[in-house]
Amino acid sequence: MNFSVVVNQFWPLLINGLAVGLIYVLISLGYTMVYGVLRLINFANSEIFMVGTFATVIVTRDIFKYTSAHEALHGFKLVATLLLILIASMLFSGVTAVLVELVAYRRLRSKGTNRLASLISAIGTSIMISEGVRILTKSAPVPTPRLLTKFNLISIGGVDIRIDTFLVIVSAALIFFMVDRFVTKTLLGKAIRAVSMSEETSKLMGVNLNRVISATFLIGGLVTGAAAFLYMQVYETTVFNVGFNLGLAAFTAAVLGGIGNIRGAFYGGLTLGLFEQYASAIIGGQWKAVTVFSVLVLVLLFKPNGLFGEAIQQSRV
Amino acid sequence: MRLEVKDLRVQYGKIEAIKGISFTVEQGEIVTLIGANGAGKTTTLKTISGLRAVASGSITYNGEDISKVPAHERVNLGISQAPEGRGIFPGMTVLENLEIGKYSRKDRKNEMAEDLEKVYHLFPRLKERINQAGGTLSGGEQQMLAIGRALMARPNVLLLDEPSMGLAPMMIQNIFNIITSINKELGTTILLVEQNAQQALQRAHRAYVLETGKIVKEAKASDLLNDPAVRAAYLGTGAEKGHH
Ligand SMILES: Nc1ncnc2c1ncn2[C@@H]1O[C@H](COP(=O)(O)OP(=O)(O)OP(=O)(O)O)[C@@H](O)[C@H]1O
Ligand SMILES: [Mg+2]
């Protein structure tokens, strides 16, 4: 136990907690939006994240043909390249999510089977994707070539903020606010919220349920893919089971904020990211997974509607 | 507009809730379907809207069998419903509830302002509350919102499932007055399901009596209002006290 570290390292831990937390926020949107419309925990979302990290590697390494020996990119070329890789990763995850819904859930739903069947199908799909990638990669970690030279962008009061951390915080926050606005302001967003409140009444409004469900998986997948891209800019390596811990943490974040609730995912992700940073500084990094899991169990036991429960239920998807 | 239900049967699993009913709704009418709890009124409306599957028989709308058309497309054909229990989206504002009522309309952008105005004209109370969450409205206001939302789709025929349920007498009068004026002023055909037979029969042109999944009587509404058996069963006054 080392409590002084919290005081000494308060600001660096805060910055890191924000970056990690915002990645959780994006992944947890994938869980929370799908839960909103289907009342189904999409266990395959962790694999949709994993697939996104590999998309980042493949596009960087095999399509743009960058190698780790490559000269660093600058200026417009850097921004444009990163943006293209981001979009490709988002699309890859988004399309995977839509396919997962079509293959693993839709038929079960149209047959009117119960939720348990869908849940098992979700877990099965998740295992299938990650085992598939395990075989393809022979379980080896896969690095992505570095495009972004890592330097300290700004230094505030002795705290350095690295360019990649800055990129994560700004982009993830921006993407979250775009999703939030989309869901509250657009007609499709309203339909997604309507379906989450009542499937039957939504149909009476002329809402095509299957289309709205596909759209929800697409948006959840796109956002999870963005998280995968940002993750890769910081950690630069992925592996077939990279989604396991991150998926679990993001799911915990979603539950913490009240699953089904978009703004809840935001607060839940940030809370968990910060908590995890400070807690592992105090009790040691090796306990990180345990802290996350304990939070999940405690929330499910004592606050199953999430910490922010009723107060922000109105923003539920 | 012409709606015709023919030999309709609807099942929940093995249980038959609707056992071969036939009725019609003609352009410009208010037709009411009255019956006790569990008679199958809601099931009938849900089946017309496409939320329940037809076991056998047909639902014909303007001469076409629509019993295989998916629910969301029936709204587009001109069939709207304000469902039992109102079905307000609780976390959406009054305005958002009305906007989503226009989901099926291709030309929604151009129609929106005009139709909102139309609904506010019928229900001034809603206009004062456009930014209030639907779930926090009173029962009467929710019913207004449910009817207003159904009107946003510009229906040819409006299905109303127990609009008076759980409302105070004053509010019941108010809602039925508005239903009458929707029919008269907007020319919208109405199929009204009610347990409040007194009001329903006073407002409707024709009526059908539903008992455990079967239609046991059909007549002009004003005739049923004076029918001793109907009075005894649905109007809470014995046959011997009936007016003749
Ligand atoms: N989802 C369902 N599953 C099984 N049976 C159902 C279901 N919905 C309705 N029923 C049954 O079908 C019959 C008709 O029900 P319905 O709701 O249509 O009656 P209703 O006339 O609308 O009654 P109320 O006046 O109480 O609303 C009832 O016996 C009811 O128990
Ligand atoms: Mg009913």
PDB file of C-alpha atoms and ligand atoms in Angstrom, chain B residues 12-13 15-18 35-44 46 52 84 161-162 165 193-195 210, ligand 1:
ATOM      1  CA  TYR B  12     -51.967 -16.782 -28.309  1.00  0.00           C
ATOM      2  CA  GLY B  13     -50.192 -20.103 -28.448  1.00  0.00           C
ATOM      3  CA  ILE B  15     -55.526 -20.330 -26.927  1.00  0.00           C
ATOM      4  CA  GLU B  16     -57.830 -18.676 -29.404  1.00  0.00           C
ATOM      5  CA  ALA B  17     -58.539 -15.097 -28.369  1.00  0.00           C
ATOM      6  CA  ILE B  18     -60.475 -14.077 -31.484  1.00  0.00           C
ATOM      7  CA  GLY B  35     -67.093  -5.585 -24.640  1.00  0.00           C
ATOM      8  CA  ALA B  36     -66.020  -6.642 -21.176  1.00  0.00           C
ATOM      9  CA  ASN B  37     -62.505  -7.333 -19.910  1.00  0.00           C
ATOM     10  CA  GLY B  38     -60.793 -10.012 -21.913  1.00  0.00           C
ATOM     11  CA  ALA B  39     -63.341  -9.985 -24.746  1.00  0.00           C
ATOM     12  CA  GLY B  40     -60.564  -9.525 -27.315  1.00  0.00           C
ATOM     13  CA  LYS B  41     -60.882  -5.818 -28.151  1.00  0.00           C
ATOM     14  CA  THR B  42     -57.186  -5.025 -27.787  1.00  0.00           C
ATOM     15  CA  THR B  43     -56.226  -8.179 -29.642  1.00  0.00           C
ATOM     16  CA  THR B  44     -58.432  -7.112 -32.532  1.00  0.00           C
ATOM     17  CA  LYS B  46     -53.319  -5.077 -32.442  1.00  0.00           C
ATOM     18  CA  ARG B  52     -50.344  -9.868 -33.794  1.00  0.00           C
ATOM     19  CA  GLU B  84     -54.245   0.756 -24.724  1.00  0.00           C
ATOM     20  CA  ASP B 161     -58.008   1.552 -27.605  1.00  0.00           C
ATOM     21  CA  GLU B 162     -59.922   2.616 -24.491  1.00  0.00           C
ATOM     22  CA  MET B 165     -59.404   4.320 -19.325  1.00  0.00           C
ATOM     23  CA  VAL B 193     -62.640   0.302 -28.589  1.00  0.00           C
ATOM     24  CA  GLU B 194     -64.254   1.066 -25.265  1.00  0.00           C
ATOM     25  CA  GLN B 195     -65.515  -0.276 -21.982  1.00  0.00           C
ATOM     26  CA  LEU B 210     -67.653  -8.492 -28.580  1.00  0.00           C
TER      27      LEU B 210
HETATM   28  N1  LIG C   1     -49.906 -11.708 -24.720  1.00  0.00           N
HETATM   29  C1  LIG C   1     -50.895 -12.575 -24.431  1.00  0.00           C
HETATM   30  N2  LIG C   1     -50.637 -13.870 -24.176  1.00  0.00           N
HETATM   31  C2  LIG C   1     -51.624 -14.740 -23.901  1.00  0.00           C
HETATM   32  N3  LIG C   1     -52.918 -14.405 -23.850  1.00  0.00           N
HETATM   33  C3  LIG C   1     -53.247 -13.124 -24.082  1.00  0.00           C
HETATM   34  C4  LIG C   1     -52.261 -12.146 -24.386  1.00  0.00           C
HETATM   35  N4  LIG C   1     -52.870 -10.968 -24.578  1.00  0.00           N
HETATM   36  C5  LIG C   1     -54.188 -11.197 -24.393  1.00  0.00           C
HETATM   37  N5  LIG C   1     -54.416 -12.487 -24.100  1.00  0.00           N
HETATM   38  C6  LIG C   1     -55.728 -13.115 -23.845  1.00  0.00           C
HETATM   39  O1  LIG C   1     -56.578 -12.862 -24.937  1.00  0.00           O
HETATM   40  C7  LIG C   1     -57.880 -12.528 -24.498  1.00  0.00           C
HETATM   41  C8  LIG C   1     -58.306 -11.188 -25.059  1.00  0.00           C
HETATM   42  O2  LIG C   1     -57.492 -10.170 -24.474  1.00  0.00           O
HETATM   43  P1  LIG C   1     -57.587  -8.649 -24.900  1.00  0.00           P
HETATM   44  O3  LIG C   1     -56.486  -7.932 -24.237  1.00  0.00           O
HETATM   45  O4  LIG C   1     -57.693  -8.573 -26.359  1.00  0.00           O
HETATM   46  O5  LIG C   1     -58.989  -8.246 -24.241  1.00  0.00           O
HETATM   47  P2  LIG C   1     -59.668  -6.819 -24.122  1.00  0.00           P
HETATM   48  O6  LIG C   1     -61.028  -6.962 -24.659  1.00  0.00           O
HETATM   49  O7  LIG C   1     -58.817  -5.777 -24.718  1.00  0.00           O
HETATM   50  O8  LIG C   1     -59.745  -6.644 -22.542  1.00  0.00           O
HETATM   51  P3  LIG C   1     -59.628  -5.288 -21.648  1.00  0.00           P
HETATM   52  O9  LIG C   1     -60.939  -4.612 -21.740  1.00  0.00           O
HETATM   53  O10 LIG C   1     -59.386  -5.815 -20.285  1.00  0.00           O
HETATM   54  O11 LIG C   1     -58.520  -4.489 -22.192  1.00  0.00           O
HETATM   55  C9  LIG C   1     -57.845 -12.586 -22.995  1.00  0.00           C
HETATM   56  O12 LIG C   1     -58.351 -13.824 -22.586  1.00  0.00           O
HETATM   57  C10 LIG C   1     -56.393 -12.476 -22.653  1.00  0.00           C
HETATM   58  O13 LIG C   1     -56.080 -13.177 -21.468  1.00  0.00           O
END
